[in-house]
XYZ file of C-alpha atoms in Angstrom:
439
model
C 39.360 -117.914 108.182
C 36.904 -117.432 105.310
C 37.926 -113.804 104.792
C 41.653 -114.604 104.793
C 41.040 -117.395 102.259
C 39.063 -115.005 100.042
C 41.810 -112.366 100.195
C 44.496 -114.926 99.394
C 42.658 -116.151 96.308
C 42.392 -112.623 94.908
C 45.927 -111.573 95.792
C 47.496 -114.644 94.137
C 45.262 -114.191 91.060
C 45.145 -110.388 90.787
C 43.319 -108.631 87.952
C 45.680 -106.443 85.932
C 43.167 -103.603 86.204
C 42.641 -104.113 89.959
C 38.910 -104.195 89.129
C 36.622 -106.956 90.462
C 33.141 -107.647 89.078
C 30.847 -109.686 91.347
C 27.977 -111.767 89.963
C 25.393 -110.954 92.645
C 22.214 -113.046 92.737
C 21.249 -112.148 96.303
C 21.375 -115.763 97.470
C 23.432 -116.842 100.465
C 26.653 -117.553 98.563
C 26.901 -114.331 96.575
C 25.559 -112.290 99.511
C 28.424 -113.575 101.678
C 30.866 -112.813 98.873
C 29.514 -109.256 98.648
C 30.354 -108.808 102.324
C 33.824 -110.331 101.822
C 34.410 -108.107 98.810
C 33.387 -104.968 100.699
C 35.868 -105.816 103.468
C 38.563 -106.539 100.892
C 38.302 -103.224 99.021
C 38.143 -101.364 102.330
C 41.477 -102.934 103.263
C 43.017 -102.806 99.762
C 42.281 -99.292 98.551
C 43.996 -99.791 95.168
C 41.233 -102.242 94.135
C 37.821 -101.307 92.718
C 34.612 -103.375 92.768
C 31.345 -103.519 90.887
C 28.357 -105.884 91.197
C 25.933 -107.125 88.533
C 22.510 -108.668 89.132
C 21.281 -110.685 86.127
C 17.483 -110.530 85.881
C 16.282 -113.643 84.010
C 12.586 -112.891 84.457
C 11.998 -116.508 85.496
C 10.570 -115.647 88.922
C 7.844 -113.215 89.942
C 10.182 -112.156 92.765
C 13.041 -111.152 90.450
C 12.244 -107.417 90.562
C 12.299 -107.462 94.369
C 15.565 -109.419 94.426
C 17.149 -107.014 91.963
C 16.328 -103.983 94.078
C 17.463 -105.764 97.219
C 20.843 -106.509 95.611
C 21.267 -102.861 94.604
C 20.450 -101.804 98.186
C 22.930 -104.254 99.717
C 25.657 -103.304 97.248
C 25.200 -99.573 97.848
C 25.276 -100.134 101.611
C 28.602 -101.924 101.071
C 30.002 -99.048 99.019
C 29.880 -101.050 95.775
C 28.093 -99.952 92.610
C 25.562 -102.382 91.127
C 23.880 -102.766 87.733
C 20.767 -104.776 86.852
C 21.074 -106.692 83.575
C 17.790 -107.961 82.111
C 18.094 -111.010 79.847
C 15.816 -113.425 78.025
C 16.531 -117.131 78.119
C 16.627 -118.607 74.624
C 15.043 -122.050 74.861
C 15.173 -124.651 72.102
C 17.776 -126.786 70.404
C 17.638 -129.300 73.252
C 18.934 -126.850 75.866
C 17.446 -127.064 79.372
C 16.092 -124.058 81.258
C 19.149 -124.293 83.531
C 21.553 -124.234 80.572
C 19.692 -121.408 78.840
C 19.707 -119.320 82.032
C 23.404 -120.006 82.576
C 24.300 -119.023 79.000
C 22.270 -115.816 79.235
C 23.787 -114.990 82.624
C 27.401 -115.369 81.537
C 26.816 -113.467 78.322
C 25.337 -110.573 80.309
C 28.230 -110.665 82.779
C 30.767 -110.655 79.944
C 29.445 -107.251 78.858
C 30.687 -105.787 82.161
C 34.213 -107.181 81.923
C 36.794 -104.705 80.715
C 40.155 -106.008 79.526
C 42.103 -107.262 82.539
C 39.135 -107.396 84.959
C 38.236 -110.377 87.150
C 34.728 -111.811 87.362
C 33.927 -113.252 90.806
C 31.308 -115.977 91.231
C 30.400 -117.735 94.469
C 30.476 -121.450 93.623
C 31.682 -123.582 96.542
C 32.783 -127.153 97.289
C 29.231 -128.527 97.442
C 28.545 -126.999 94.011
C 31.657 -128.793 92.757
C 30.306 -132.153 93.949
C 27.058 -131.476 92.086
C 28.934 -130.533 88.909
C 31.068 -133.686 89.010
C 28.026 -135.926 89.594
C 26.183 -134.267 86.699
C 29.241 -134.866 84.512
C 29.234 -138.545 85.551
C 25.538 -138.755 84.690
C 26.322 -137.440 81.194
C 29.190 -139.907 80.793
C 31.761 -137.111 80.507
C 35.493 -137.643 80.102
C 38.346 -135.823 81.893
C 37.288 -132.406 80.587
C 33.786 -132.739 82.055
C 35.017 -134.330 85.282
C 37.455 -131.439 85.736
C 34.244 -129.557 86.560
C 34.800 -125.933 87.586
C 38.337 -124.547 87.777
C 39.269 -121.960 90.383
C 40.604 -119.661 87.673
C 39.946 -119.502 83.936
C 39.906 -116.923 81.177
C 36.629 -115.082 80.648
C 35.737 -112.516 77.992
C 38.798 -110.237 77.892
C 39.625 -110.873 81.544
C 39.508 -113.800 83.941
C 36.938 -115.696 86.012
C 37.805 -116.483 89.628
C 35.880 -118.732 92.024
C 37.496 -117.852 95.379
C 35.224 -120.082 97.490
C 35.459 -123.276 95.431
C 37.203 -125.244 98.189
C 34.884 -123.891 100.932
C 31.856 -125.885 102.113
C 28.360 -124.460 102.072
C 28.201 -125.056 105.844
C 31.149 -122.681 106.355
C 29.465 -120.070 104.160
C 26.222 -120.413 106.152
C 28.174 -120.016 109.380
C 29.758 -116.786 108.095
C 26.355 -115.409 107.055
C 24.899 -116.159 110.471
C 27.912 -114.777 112.357
C 27.767 -111.471 110.468
C 23.947 -111.335 110.600
C 23.603 -111.054 106.851
C 20.314 -111.176 105.016
C 19.832 -112.905 101.680
C 17.055 -113.975 99.341
C 15.746 -117.501 98.920
C 15.056 -118.529 95.322
C 12.031 -120.833 95.412
C 13.297 -122.698 92.346
C 16.208 -124.043 94.434
C 13.729 -126.364 96.138
C 12.353 -127.762 92.871
C 13.816 -131.251 92.589
C 12.696 -131.630 88.994
C 16.000 -129.932 88.240
C 18.877 -132.408 88.386
C 21.184 -130.128 90.340
C 18.562 -129.553 93.030
C 17.870 -133.297 93.256
C 21.564 -133.952 93.852
C 21.774 -131.078 96.353
C 18.849 -132.228 98.481
C 18.899 -136.017 98.080
C 22.432 -137.170 97.202
C 25.045 -134.774 98.602
C 23.813 -134.950 102.229
C 24.115 -138.766 102.132
C 27.611 -138.578 100.649
C 28.748 -136.077 103.269
C 27.270 -138.174 106.063
C 28.922 -141.371 104.827
C 32.256 -139.818 103.813
C 32.898 -136.462 105.548
C 35.983 -135.912 103.384
C 34.063 -136.259 100.116
C 34.322 -132.548 99.266
C 38.109 -132.562 99.394
C 38.281 -135.859 97.497
C 36.023 -134.614 94.716
C 37.935 -131.332 94.510
C 41.203 -133.270 94.227
C 39.839 -135.579 91.517
C 38.459 -132.635 89.563
C 41.848 -130.922 89.816
C 43.648 -134.043 88.560
C 41.250 -134.361 85.628
C 41.881 -130.706 84.856
C 45.627 -131.346 84.905
C 45.221 -134.247 82.461
C 43.068 -132.138 80.163
C 45.598 -129.305 80.298
C 48.428 -131.699 79.461
C 46.496 -133.103 76.503
C 45.815 -129.581 75.253
C 49.517 -128.745 75.537
C 50.619 -131.901 73.700
C 48.147 -131.311 70.863
C 48.742 -127.574 70.515
C 51.253 -127.814 67.646
C 49.193 -130.304 65.631
C 46.067 -128.222 66.191
C 47.875 -125.089 65.029
C 48.943 -126.900 61.856
C 45.443 -128.257 61.219
C 43.551 -125.022 61.836
C 43.104 -122.908 58.712
C 43.062 -119.126 58.306
C 39.245 -119.093 58.052
C 38.883 -121.000 61.330
C 38.110 -124.356 59.703
C 39.944 -127.570 60.577
C 41.784 -129.779 58.082
C 42.468 -133.277 59.398
C 44.151 -136.043 57.467
C 41.944 -139.126 57.354
C 44.971 -141.418 57.772
C 45.556 -140.546 61.451
C 43.975 -142.627 64.196
C 40.377 -142.012 65.217
C 41.535 -141.371 68.788
C 43.941 -138.601 67.736
C 41.506 -137.182 65.193
C 38.651 -136.900 67.676
C 40.986 -135.357 70.265
C 41.984 -132.667 67.756
C 38.341 -132.003 66.877
C 37.501 -131.686 70.571
C 40.304 -129.194 71.158
C 39.245 -127.229 68.054
C 35.677 -126.983 69.366
C 36.900 -126.126 72.864
C 38.849 -123.156 71.492
C 35.593 -121.809 70.075
C 33.831 -121.997 73.462
C 30.858 -124.038 72.291
C 28.747 -126.537 74.205
C 30.701 -129.726 73.622
C 29.109 -132.587 71.663
C 28.579 -135.969 73.282
C 30.945 -138.862 72.616
C 28.441 -140.321 70.135
C 28.240 -136.991 68.276
C 32.030 -136.652 68.286
C 32.301 -140.131 66.759
C 29.754 -139.096 64.121
C 31.918 -136.093 63.218
C 34.904 -138.395 62.722
C 33.280 -141.328 60.950
C 30.469 -139.529 59.063
C 32.310 -136.316 58.135
C 36.082 -136.800 58.118
C 35.868 -140.312 56.637
C 32.910 -139.630 54.320
C 33.204 -139.940 50.546
C 34.707 -136.958 48.738
C 31.419 -136.017 47.031
C 29.311 -136.365 50.202
C 27.739 -133.375 51.952
C 27.376 -134.613 55.546
C 26.655 -132.692 58.740
C 26.424 -133.359 62.481
C 24.125 -131.185 64.611
C 23.761 -130.658 68.369
C 22.255 -127.864 70.442
C 22.425 -124.766 68.181
C 25.597 -125.894 66.418
C 26.509 -127.962 63.399
C 29.752 -129.174 61.865
C 29.937 -129.410 58.070
C 32.664 -130.606 55.737
C 33.765 -128.845 52.565
C 36.879 -129.638 50.507
C 38.204 -131.900 53.270
C 37.884 -129.185 55.928
C 35.523 -129.040 58.907
C 33.489 -125.884 59.576
C 31.652 -125.022 62.795
C 28.357 -123.250 62.102
C 25.299 -122.125 63.985
C 21.974 -123.639 63.027
C 19.797 -120.931 61.513
C 16.146 -121.066 60.424
C 15.576 -121.284 56.664
C 15.467 -117.889 54.929
C 14.982 -119.053 51.332
C 11.569 -117.297 51.220
C 12.911 -113.989 52.570
C 13.017 -110.962 50.236
C 13.171 -107.196 50.566
C 13.060 -104.273 48.099
C 16.341 -102.489 47.401
C 16.759 -98.859 46.310
C 19.800 -97.200 44.798
C 22.246 -95.806 47.361
C 20.300 -97.208 50.300
C 21.387 -100.043 52.579
C 19.155 -103.053 53.125
C 19.483 -104.941 56.424
C 19.759 -108.700 55.969
C 18.344 -111.233 58.467
C 20.271 -113.395 60.944
C 23.326 -111.144 61.362
C 24.264 -111.475 57.694
C 25.047 -107.773 57.386
C 23.733 -105.278 54.828
C 23.678 -104.928 51.041
C 23.573 -101.856 48.817
C 23.295 -101.022 45.113
C 25.400 -97.981 44.320
C 27.649 -96.481 41.627
C 31.389 -97.150 42.025
C 34.340 -96.550 39.671
C 35.008 -100.278 39.270
C 31.343 -101.337 38.883
C 30.261 -103.486 35.895
C 26.522 -103.903 36.544
C 23.931 -101.847 34.707
C 21.481 -99.966 36.946
C 17.808 -101.002 36.935
C 15.452 -99.430 34.403
C 12.623 -97.274 35.680
C 10.077 -100.060 35.209
C 12.165 -102.736 36.977
C 11.507 -103.541 40.625
C 14.683 -104.363 42.554
C 14.821 -106.899 45.377
C 17.211 -108.968 47.473
C 16.547 -112.678 47.964
C 18.284 -115.865 49.052
C 16.948 -118.418 46.573
C 16.766 -118.857 42.809
C 14.698 -121.540 41.053
C 14.765 -120.169 37.498
C 16.311 -121.360 34.232
C 20.000 -121.780 33.412
C 22.089 -118.621 33.482
C 25.359 -117.368 32.046
C 27.681 -115.468 34.411
C 29.931 -112.728 33.112
C 33.036 -114.160 31.490
C 31.556 -117.631 30.901
C 31.060 -119.202 27.483
C 27.679 -120.794 28.086
C 24.735 -121.207 30.421
C 24.686 -123.617 33.325
C 22.236 -124.707 35.994
C 22.377 -122.462 39.036
C 23.314 -125.259 41.455
C 26.184 -126.375 39.214
C 27.466 -122.813 38.970
C 27.613 -122.398 42.740
C 29.553 -125.656 42.962
C 31.968 -124.474 40.248
C 32.472 -121.181 42.051
C 33.270 -123.239 45.167
C 30.537 -121.800 47.339
C 29.999 -124.201 50.292
C 26.574 -125.819 50.331
C 25.473 -124.156 53.595
C 26.183 -120.699 52.116
C 24.156 -121.216 48.941
C 20.942 -120.059 50.603
C 22.666 -117.584 52.902
C 24.365 -115.481 50.215
C 22.284 -112.462 49.070
C 21.136 -112.339 45.448
C 20.047 -109.293 43.427
C 16.926 -109.449 41.244
C 15.505 -107.041 38.671
C 11.887 -108.099 38.517
C 12.005 -111.898 38.514
C 15.385 -112.122 36.807
C 18.534 -112.989 38.730
C 21.114 -110.236 38.239
C 23.987 -111.075 40.608
C 25.070 -113.259 43.500
C 26.963 -111.084 45.992
C 30.685 -111.709 45.904
C 30.309 -114.585 43.410
C 29.229 -113.462 39.923
C 27.180 -111.053 37.792
C 24.811 -112.470 35.162
C 26.225 -111.619 31.720
C 23.097 -109.996 30.268
C 23.088 -107.395 33.060
C 26.659 -106.222 32.573
C 26.795 -102.509 31.771
C 27.763 -101.476 28.217
C 28.214 -98.099 26.585
C 24.953 -98.617 24.691
C 22.890 -99.285 27.812
C 24.160 -96.756 30.342
C 26.983 -94.451 31.214
C 26.787 -95.240 34.920
C 27.470 -98.731 36.267
C 26.538 -99.931 39.751
C 27.881 -102.477 42.218
C 25.938 -104.962 44.350
C 27.867 -104.554 47.618
C 27.616 -106.934 50.573
C 28.966 -105.758 53.918
C 29.043 -108.734 56.234
C 28.332 -108.270 59.937
């Protein structure tokens, strides 16, 4: 029964490449799926399979588990890679969330266009996910919990066992005399999911034996409602979304519609969704803020900012205003935080004079000096005012590289060149360009 169900799920949701990638942890659920997958590819010779073990480094047993997974996969005729990751903690994220994010990012690197990722979540996992969503006060999107099929990377993500109980999976493992690993952290009830698994779900199943099917049905209905909402808002969202990815929303629409559009905009960008309170802050404190305000709403590692009546989704980065590096002619300088590289080099269209022999050249992200006059301007202005006039958003003003000769500001990449450093026939015959290649 379990094998036929597994085969049906794959055959009705086939990968275009006929390639299946299994997330293999070595626990009971994924170990059973490895056995099911081996039987499937033996019967369906046009399919290919590959397994990936994600090594988080959170357990002293992880090396042993990794090797055990490789051994089991090879014995099943399936290739297996070990992906080592580091969990990035901070920004309010739990260890569970950090491990999950790292795991799915690592798995995405093994998905070729048209592949299917297989994970072994089951009906009991779905109950846990719905209860956790209730604890967070989630709406229909959160209560939809885990779908059977969704897009993932450049392929799709299939959960073939989502309607199967853990008891049925245990019975299959015992019947086929499979071995699996036991993660000691699964017994630690400090983690909410483990508390629900050991203390709550058994009581629910004892009281209402049909709870798994009921929860699965409710999650499906919530998913249908969320899908309908997404479909109804698709045209308005397309109209509101700008070429640079920002969102322009008219302040005269209702708060309910406005927040729904913001939610769908964030969902399209695959971020951790803000809470209802944070979503209300985005609407009332950003969209409805005064024209000259510079508000922001932050959660996890994200922030939403407003500029010229448009909303921008940004990552929260550490301050780099004190960062500086020397820059040599015709050599690239790597910038921090995935900002790309800069170079100072001669080009036919360049207007900047090269540095004199006694001038040190550096790249920085902050300027606190006197008023300056950009090329083509009639007078000097304060630096902050200039950046406003050149319409540089506030969050980019200390993330845009600046060129210095000694302690004098020479140019702001992509914005302006300071007038006194413009090349003239009396100063040099070779002009240079301050080039910024973004990542």
